Coordinates of C-alpha atoms and ligand atoms in Angstrom, one line a residue:
T151 CA -8.1 23.5 2.8
T152 CA -7.4 20.3 4.5
G153 CA -10.3 18.0 5.2
L154 CA -13.0 20.0 3.5
F155 CA -15.5 18.2 1.3
T156 CA -16.9 20.0 -1.7
Y157 CA -19.8 19.0 -3.9
D158 CA -19.5 19.3 -7.7
P159 CA -22.5 19.5 -10.0
G160 CA -22.3 15.8 -10.6
F161 CA -23.2 15.4 -6.9
V162 CA -20.0 13.4 -6.6
S163 CA -18.5 14.4 -3.2
T164 CA -14.7 14.8 -3.4
A165 CA -12.5 15.2 -0.4
S166 CA -10.1 18.1 -1.2
C167 CA -7.1 19.1 0.8
S168 CA -3.9 20.9 0.1
S169 CA -0.6 18.9 0.3
T170 CA 3.0 19.1 -0.9
I171 CA 3.7 15.3 -0.6
T172 CA 2.4 13.4 -3.6
F173 CA 1.3 14.6 -7.1
I174 CA -0.7 12.5 -9.5
D175 CA -1.8 13.4 -13.0
G176 CA -4.4 10.7 -13.7
D177 CA -4.8 11.6 -17.4
E178 CA -1.1 11.5 -18.1
G179 CA -0.2 8.6 -15.7
V180 CA 2.2 10.7 -13.7
L181 CA 3.2 10.1 -10.0
K182 CA 5.7 12.1 -8.1
Y183 CA 6.8 12.1 -4.4
R184 CA 7.9 15.6 -3.3
G185 CA 8.5 16.4 -7.0
H186 CA 10.6 13.3 -7.8
D187 CA 9.2 11.0 -10.5
I188 CA 8.3 7.6 -9.2
A189 CA 10.2 5.7 -11.9
D190 CA 13.5 7.5 -10.9
L191 CA 12.9 6.9 -7.2
A192 CA 12.1 3.2 -7.7
E193 CA 15.1 2.6 -9.8
N194 CA 17.8 4.7 -8.0
N195 CA 16.9 4.9 -4.3
S196 CA 16.5 2.5 -1.4
F197 CA 13.1 2.5 0.3
T198 CA 14.6 4.1 3.4
A199 CA 15.8 7.0 1.4
V200 CA 12.2 7.3 0.0
I201 CA 10.8 7.2 3.5
Y202 CA 13.2 10.1 4.4
L203 CA 12.0 12.0 1.3
L204 CA 8.3 11.6 2.2
L205 CA 8.8 12.6 5.8
Y206 CA 11.3 15.5 5.4
G207 CA 10.7 16.7 1.8
E208 CA 14.2 16.0 0.4
L209 CA 16.3 12.9 -0.4
P210 CA 18.9 12.4 2.4
S211 CA 22.6 12.9 2.0
S212 CA 24.6 9.8 2.8
E213 CA 25.3 11.2 6.3
Q214 CA 21.6 12.0 6.9
H215 CA 20.6 8.5 5.6
K216 CA 23.1 6.7 7.9
K217 CA 21.7 8.7 10.9
F218 CA 18.1 8.0 9.8
L219 CA 18.8 4.2 9.5
L220 CA 20.1 4.3 13.1
K221 CA 16.9 6.0 14.2
I222 CA 14.8 3.4 12.5
Q223 CA 16.8 0.6 14.1
E224 CA 16.6 2.1 17.6
S225 CA 12.8 2.4 17.4
S226 CA 12.0 -0.9 15.8
K227 CA 11.4 -3.0 18.9
V228 CA 7.9 -4.3 19.2
S229 CA 6.4 -4.2 22.8
E230 CA 5.3 -7.2 24.7
Q231 CA 1.8 -5.8 24.7
V232 CA 1.6 -5.8 20.9
T233 CA 3.2 -9.3 20.8
N234 CA 0.4 -10.5 23.1
V235 CA -2.2 -8.9 20.9
I236 CA -0.9 -10.9 17.9
K237 CA -0.9 -14.1 19.9
A238 CA -4.4 -13.5 21.1
F239 CA -5.8 -13.9 17.6
P240 CA -6.9 -17.2 16.2
K241 CA -4.6 -18.6 13.5
T242 CA -7.5 -18.3 11.0
A243 CA -7.7 -14.5 11.4
H244 CA -7.0 -12.4 8.3
P245 CA -3.7 -10.7 8.9
M246 CA -5.2 -7.3 8.2
S247 CA -7.6 -7.7 11.2
I248 CA -4.6 -8.4 13.4
L249 CA -2.7 -5.4 12.1
V250 CA -5.7 -3.1 12.8
A251 CA -5.6 -4.3 16.4
C252 CA -1.8 -3.8 16.7
F253 CA -2.0 -0.1 15.8
A254 CA -5.1 0.2 18.1
N255 CA -2.9 -1.2 20.9
L256 CA -0.2 1.3 20.1
S257 CA -2.8 4.1 20.3
A258 CA -3.7 2.9 23.8
S259 CA 0.0 3.1 24.9
Y260 CA 0.3 6.5 23.4
H261 CA -2.9 7.7 25.2
E262 CA -1.6 6.4 28.5
T263 CA 1.4 8.7 28.4
H264 CA 0.0 11.6 26.3
G265 CA -3.8 11.6 26.8
N266 CA -5.4 13.5 24.0
N267 CA -2.4 15.7 23.3
V268 CA -1.8 15.1 19.6
N269 CA 1.9 16.0 19.0
G270 CA 2.6 17.2 15.5
E271 CA 6.1 18.4 16.4
D272 CA 7.6 15.1 17.4
L273 CA 8.2 12.9 14.3
D274 CA 9.6 10.2 16.5
F275 CA 6.1 8.6 17.0
G276 CA 5.7 8.4 13.2
I277 CA 9.2 7.0 12.8
S278 CA 8.5 4.4 15.5
A279 CA 5.4 3.2 13.6
I280 CA 7.4 3.0 10.3
A281 CA 10.2 1.2 12.2
Q282 CA 8.0 -1.4 14.0
V283 CA 5.6 -2.3 11.2
P284 CA 7.9 -4.7 9.3
A285 CA 8.4 -6.7 12.5
I286 CA 4.7 -6.6 13.4
V287 CA 3.7 -7.8 9.9
A288 CA 6.3 -10.6 10.0
M289 CA 5.1 -11.6 13.5
I290 CA 1.5 -11.8 12.3
Y291 CA 2.6 -14.0 9.4
R292 CA 4.6 -16.3 11.6
H293 CA 1.7 -16.4 14.2
I294 CA -0.9 -17.5 11.7
N295 CA 1.6 -20.1 10.3
N296 CA 2.3 -21.5 13.7
Q297 CA 6.0 -20.5 13.6
E298 CA 8.3 -19.0 16.2
F299 CA 8.9 -15.3 15.8
T300 CA 12.3 -14.3 14.3
N301 CA 14.4 -11.6 15.9
A302 CA 15.1 -8.5 13.8
N303 CA 18.7 -8.3 12.5
N304 CA 19.5 -4.7 12.4
K305 CA 22.6 -5.2 10.4
L306 CA 20.3 -5.9 7.4
S307 CA 18.5 -3.2 5.4
Y308 CA 14.8 -2.5 6.0
S309 CA 13.6 -4.8 3.2
E310 CA 16.2 -7.5 3.9
N311 CA 15.4 -7.5 7.6
F312 CA 11.7 -7.9 6.8
L313 CA 12.4 -10.9 4.5
N314 CA 14.6 -12.3 7.2
M315 CA 11.8 -12.0 9.8
I316 CA 9.2 -13.5 7.5
F317 CA 11.2 -16.5 6.3
G318 CA 13.1 -17.0 9.6
S319 CA 16.6 -16.8 8.0
A320 CA 18.7 -14.3 6.2
V321 CA 17.5 -14.2 2.6
N322 CA 20.8 -13.4 0.9
N323 CA 19.1 -12.8 -2.4
T324 CA 19.7 -9.3 -3.7
L325 CA 17.2 -9.8 -6.4
F326 CA 14.4 -10.4 -3.9
V327 CA 15.6 -7.5 -1.7
K328 CA 15.7 -5.1 -4.6
A329 CA 12.3 -6.2 -5.8
L330 CA 10.8 -5.7 -2.4
D331 CA 12.4 -2.3 -2.0
K332 CA 10.8 -1.3 -5.3
I333 CA 7.4 -2.7 -4.2
F334 CA 7.6 -0.7 -0.9
T335 CA 8.6 2.5 -2.8
L336 CA 5.7 2.1 -5.3
H337 CA 3.2 1.6 -2.5
A338 CA 4.5 4.2 0.0
D339 CA 2.0 7.0 -0.8
H340 CA -0.6 7.9 -3.3
E341 CA -2.2 11.3 -2.5
Q342 CA -5.7 11.2 -1.0
N343 CA -6.7 7.5 -1.7
A344 CA -9.4 6.0 0.6
S345 CA -7.1 4.8 3.4
T346 CA -5.0 8.0 3.5
A347 CA -8.2 10.1 3.5
A348 CA -9.4 7.9 6.4
V349 CA -6.1 8.6 8.3
R350 CA -6.6 12.3 7.7
L351 CA -10.3 12.2 8.7
V352 CA -9.7 10.4 12.0
G353 CA -6.6 12.6 12.7
S354 CA -8.6 15.8 12.0
A355 CA -10.9 14.9 15.0
G356 CA -7.8 15.0 17.2
S357 CA -7.3 11.3 17.5
N358 CA -3.7 10.2 17.9
L359 CA -1.4 9.0 15.1
F360 CA -1.8 5.3 16.0
A361 CA -5.6 5.4 16.1
S362 CA -5.5 7.1 12.7
L363 CA -3.2 4.4 11.4
S364 CA -5.5 1.7 12.6
A365 CA -8.3 3.3 10.6
G366 CA -6.0 3.4 7.6
V367 CA -5.3 -0.3 7.8
A368 CA -9.0 -1.1 8.1
T369 CA -9.8 0.9 5.0
L370 CA -6.9 -0.5 2.9
W371 CA -8.2 -4.1 3.7
G372 CA -11.1 -3.7 1.3
P373 CA -10.9 -5.5 -2.1
A374 CA -11.8 -2.3 -3.9
H375 CA -8.6 -0.8 -2.4
G376 CA -5.5 -2.5 -1.1
G377 CA -7.2 -6.0 -1.0
A378 CA -7.1 -6.1 -4.8
N379 CA -3.5 -7.5 -5.0
E380 CA -4.6 -10.7 -3.2
A381 CA -7.7 -10.8 -5.4
V382 CA -5.6 -10.4 -8.6
I383 CA -3.4 -13.4 -7.9
N384 CA -6.5 -15.5 -7.0
M385 CA -8.1 -14.4 -10.3
L386 CA -5.0 -15.3 -12.3
K387 CA -4.8 -18.7 -10.7
E388 CA -8.5 -19.3 -11.5
I389 CA -7.9 -18.3 -15.1
E390 CA -4.8 -20.6 -15.1
Q391 CA -7.1 -23.5 -14.0
S392 CA -9.9 -22.8 -16.3
G393 CA -7.7 -21.8 -19.3
D394 CA -10.4 -19.4 -20.4
V395 CA -9.3 -15.8 -20.3
D396 CA -12.2 -14.5 -22.5
R397 CA -14.8 -15.8 -20.0
F398 CA -13.3 -13.5 -17.3
I399 CA -13.2 -10.5 -19.6
E400 CA -16.9 -11.1 -20.5
K401 CA -17.9 -11.5 -16.9
A402 CA -16.1 -8.2 -16.0
K403 CA -18.1 -6.4 -18.8
D404 CA -21.4 -7.8 -17.7
D405 CA -23.1 -5.1 -15.6
K406 CA -25.4 -7.8 -14.1
D407 CA -22.3 -9.6 -12.8
P408 CA -20.6 -7.9 -9.8
F409 CA -17.2 -9.4 -10.9
K410 CA -14.7 -6.7 -11.7
L411 CA -11.3 -7.4 -13.4
M412 CA -9.1 -7.2 -10.3
G413 CA -6.1 -4.9 -10.7
F414 CA -7.9 -2.9 -13.4
G415 CA -9.4 0.6 -13.3
H416 CA -8.7 3.4 -10.9
R417 CA -10.5 6.4 -9.3
V418 CA -7.8 8.8 -10.6
Y419 CA -5.7 7.1 -13.3
K420 CA -7.6 7.2 -16.7
N421 CA -4.3 6.1 -18.2
Y422 CA -1.8 3.4 -17.4
D423 CA -0.9 3.5 -13.7
P424 CA 2.9 4.3 -13.8
R425 CA 3.5 1.9 -10.9
A426 CA 2.0 -1.0 -12.9
L427 CA 4.4 -0.3 -15.8
I428 CA 7.4 -0.4 -13.4
L429 CA 6.1 -3.6 -11.7
K430 CA 5.5 -5.3 -15.1
D431 CA 9.2 -4.8 -16.0
A432 CA 10.2 -5.9 -12.5
C433 CA 8.1 -9.1 -13.0
H434 CA 10.1 -9.9 -16.2
E435 CA 13.4 -9.2 -14.5
I436 CA 12.8 -11.4 -11.4
L437 CA 11.1 -14.3 -13.2
S438 CA 13.7 -14.5 -16.0
K439 CA 16.5 -14.4 -13.5
L440 CA 14.8 -17.1 -11.4
E441 CA 14.1 -19.1 -14.5
Q442 CA 10.7 -19.6 -12.9
N443 CA 7.7 -20.6 -14.9
N444 CA 6.0 -17.3 -15.6
E445 CA 2.6 -18.8 -16.3
L446 CA 0.8 -16.2 -14.2
L447 CA 2.7 -13.4 -15.8
E448 CA 1.8 -14.7 -19.3
I449 CA -1.9 -14.8 -18.3
A450 CA -1.7 -11.3 -16.9
K451 CA -0.1 -10.0 -20.1
K452 CA -2.7 -11.8 -22.2
L453 CA -5.5 -10.4 -20.0
E454 CA -4.0 -6.9 -20.4
E455 CA -3.6 -7.3 -24.1
I456 CA -7.2 -8.4 -24.7
A457 CA -8.7 -5.8 -22.3
L458 CA -6.7 -2.8 -23.8
K459 CA -8.2 -3.6 -27.2
D460 CA -11.7 -4.1 -25.9
E461 CA -14.3 -1.3 -26.5
Y462 CA -15.7 -1.7 -22.9
F463 CA -12.3 -1.0 -21.3
I464 CA -11.2 1.6 -23.8
T465 CA -14.3 3.7 -23.5
R466 CA -14.2 3.5 -19.7
K467 CA -10.4 4.2 -19.7
L468 CA -9.7 1.1 -17.6
Y469 CA -6.0 0.2 -17.4
P470 CA -3.9 -2.0 -15.1
N471 CA -3.3 -0.4 -11.7
V472 CA -0.6 -1.0 -9.1
D473 CA -2.2 -4.2 -7.9
F474 CA -2.2 -6.0 -11.3
Y475 CA 1.5 -7.1 -11.3
S476 CA 2.6 -6.7 -7.7
G477 CA 1.3 -10.1 -6.6
I478 CA 3.2 -11.9 -9.3
I479 CA 6.5 -10.6 -7.9
M480 CA 5.6 -11.4 -4.3
N481 CA 4.4 -14.8 -5.4
A482 CA 7.8 -15.4 -7.1
I483 CA 9.6 -14.3 -3.8
G484 CA 7.6 -16.9 -2.0
I485 CA 5.3 -14.6 -0.1
P486 CA 1.8 -16.1 0.3
S487 CA -1.1 -14.0 -1.2
S488 CA -2.7 -13.6 2.3
M489 CA 0.3 -11.3 3.1
F490 CA 0.1 -9.1 0.0
T491 CA -2.3 -6.5 1.6
P492 CA -0.4 -6.4 4.9
I493 CA 2.8 -5.7 2.8
F494 CA 0.9 -2.9 1.0
A495 CA -0.1 -1.6 4.5
L496 CA 3.6 -1.9 5.7
A497 CA 4.7 0.3 2.8
R498 CA 1.7 2.7 3.0
T499 CA 2.4 3.3 6.7
T500 CA 5.1 5.8 5.6
G501 CA 2.6 7.7 3.4
W502 CA -0.1 7.7 6.1
V503 CA 2.5 9.1 8.7
A504 CA 3.7 11.8 6.3
Q505 CA 0.1 12.9 5.4
W506 CA -1.0 12.8 9.1
Y507 CA 1.8 15.1 10.2
E508 CA 1.2 17.4 7.3
M509 CA -2.5 17.6 8.3
V510 CA -1.9 18.1 12.1
N511 CA 0.7 20.8 11.4
D512 CA -1.6 22.7 9.0
K513 CA -3.0 25.6 11.0
E514 CA -6.0 25.6 8.6
T515 CA -7.0 22.1 9.5
K516 CA -10.6 21.7 10.7
I517 CA -12.4 18.5 11.6
C518 CA -13.3 16.7 8.4
R519 CA -17.1 16.7 8.3
P520 CA -18.7 15.5 5.0
R521 CA -22.1 16.8 4.2
Q522 CA -24.9 14.7 2.5
L523 CA -27.3 15.0 -0.3
Y524 CA -30.6 14.6 1.5
L525 CA -33.0 12.5 -0.7
G526 CA -35.6 11.8 1.9
K527 CA -39.1 13.3 2.4
Ligands
LIG58 C1 -5.9 0.9 -5.2 O1 -7.2 5.6 -4.9 C2 -6.0 5.2 -5.0 O2 -5.0 5.9 -5.2 C3 -5.9 3.7 -4.7 C4 -4.5 3.0 -4.9 C5 -3.5 3.5 -3.9 O3 -2.3 3.5 -4.2 O4 -3.9 3.9 -2.8 O5 -4.1 3.3 -6.2 C6 -4.6 1.5 -4.7 O6 -6.8 0.8 -4.5 C7 -5.9 0.6 -6.7 C8 -7.3 0.0 -7.1 C9 -7.3 -1.5 -6.7 N1 -8.7 -2.0 -6.9 C10 -8.9 -2.9 -7.9 O7 -8.1 -3.2 -8.8 C11 -10.3 -3.5 -7.9 C12 -10.9 -3.5 -9.3 N2 -11.1 -2.1 -9.7 C13 -12.4 -1.6 -9.6 O8 -13.1 -2.0 -8.4 C14 -12.5 -0.1 -9.8 O9 -11.8 0.2 -11.0 C15 -12.1 0.9 -8.8 C16 -12.8 0.6 -7.5 C17 -10.7 0.9 -8.6 C18 -12.6 2.2 -9.3 O10 -14.0 2.1 -9.4 P1 -14.9 3.2 -10.0 O11 -14.6 4.5 -9.4 O12 -16.3 2.8 -10.1 O13 -14.3 3.2 -11.5 P2 -14.9 4.1 -12.6 O14 -15.9 5.2 -12.1 O15 -13.8 4.6 -13.4 O16 -15.9 3.1 -13.4 C19 -16.3 3.5 -14.6 C20 -17.0 2.2 -15.3 C21 -18.1 1.6 -14.5 O17 -18.9 1.0 -15.4 P3 -20.3 1.8 -16.0 O18 -21.1 2.0 -14.8 O19 -19.7 3.0 -16.7 O20 -20.9 0.8 -17.0 O21 -16.0 1.2 -15.4 C22 -16.5 0.0 -14.7 C23 -17.4 0.5 -13.7 O22 -18.3 -0.5 -13.3 N3 -15.3 -0.6 -14.1 C24 -14.9 -1.9 -14.3 C25 -13.7 -2.0 -13.5 N4 -13.4 -0.8 -12.9 C26 -14.4 0.0 -13.2 N5 -15.4 -2.9 -15.0 C27 -14.8 -4.0 -14.9 N6 -13.6 -4.3 -14.2 C28 -13.1 -3.3 -13.5 N7 -12.0 -3.5 -12.8

């Protein structure tokens, strides 16, 4: 049941819980949200319709979608307290450290009015987190870049509004908006990854939603997890400079060298991450329409081509994951790499919220309490 850890003979501890939200088949490279295939959702649905699906279990009718958009707009205002938290950080702070603090501040406000009463019935708290996070991430970006905050424009869609708040003016570029909607959808949930497991673990102790989200952000920040997208683009730019792809491949294979090929490998996928396939095509689409030089895309494709023929990667079933191509698209849109992981967190807030409510409302939930393999005397 939810939150229990079990040991398998290989002494690899796996957190296991029951869920109806996301399904992954790591061997076949399959990902489904509430039974809907990710490729179909990314191609044919807005991100707000996918948020609705993850929260309520079904895709919305147009009437339900309209009402839901209104609800998101009504709960998107960021409090003065959170604004002051952002302003209190030095401009040199990593945006993920500021986002951790923003959710922590929201947990204080929740606790002031609700104490330790964790409320699994009222989805409004979760919707308010999902509604506020684009503005919070945009404010963090503008704070560290010494720019005035931009007001939300609720006439725009969720993704368009985010771009408007980041860049400070309406980005009337449907190509960018569609690409960002797709990126949000592909990053929204992913079963029991490290950050979602952290959200469930913290929530299973009775901590409120916002405190659990703060733990999720802190976990996603790590370069082995959500921080990989920023590391991928830095790696591609390094390869572009050095012009020597093979050296990076050899470094990644050298077990004496801690360097890993960023954006490659996965705890679950031992096949191509379906999200990477969708993002690879989206890269093509956006770069060719922008007639932008796709040097980084060419390097990524060359890296992939060499790695997928290399014994080391083949025997270890290492394939591109969601982070391998996402940064190239965000780079093309003009988003700096320091914001890639906060954007991942923005999208994953939906999955964390859905999973937290599922856990809190599961009568079987017990506090998550991993055991250890004692190797001492
Ligand atoms: C995300 O869990 C999720 O669902 C996460 C995520 C989500 O949506 O929430 O999908 C998002 O976090 C994607 C992963 C992003 N991280 C990276 O791209 C960083 C680079 N990748 C690696 O750090 C690594 O692949 C991990 C952390 C993702 C997985 O590491 P594991 O569990 O150690 O991988 P493994 O057990 O499959 O490794 C088997 C072997 C080991 O070598 P040997 O000991 O057998 O000699 O493969 C090696 C590893 O060292 N290996 C790599 C490698 N990844 C694994 N070698 C070189 N480059 C790599 N990228």
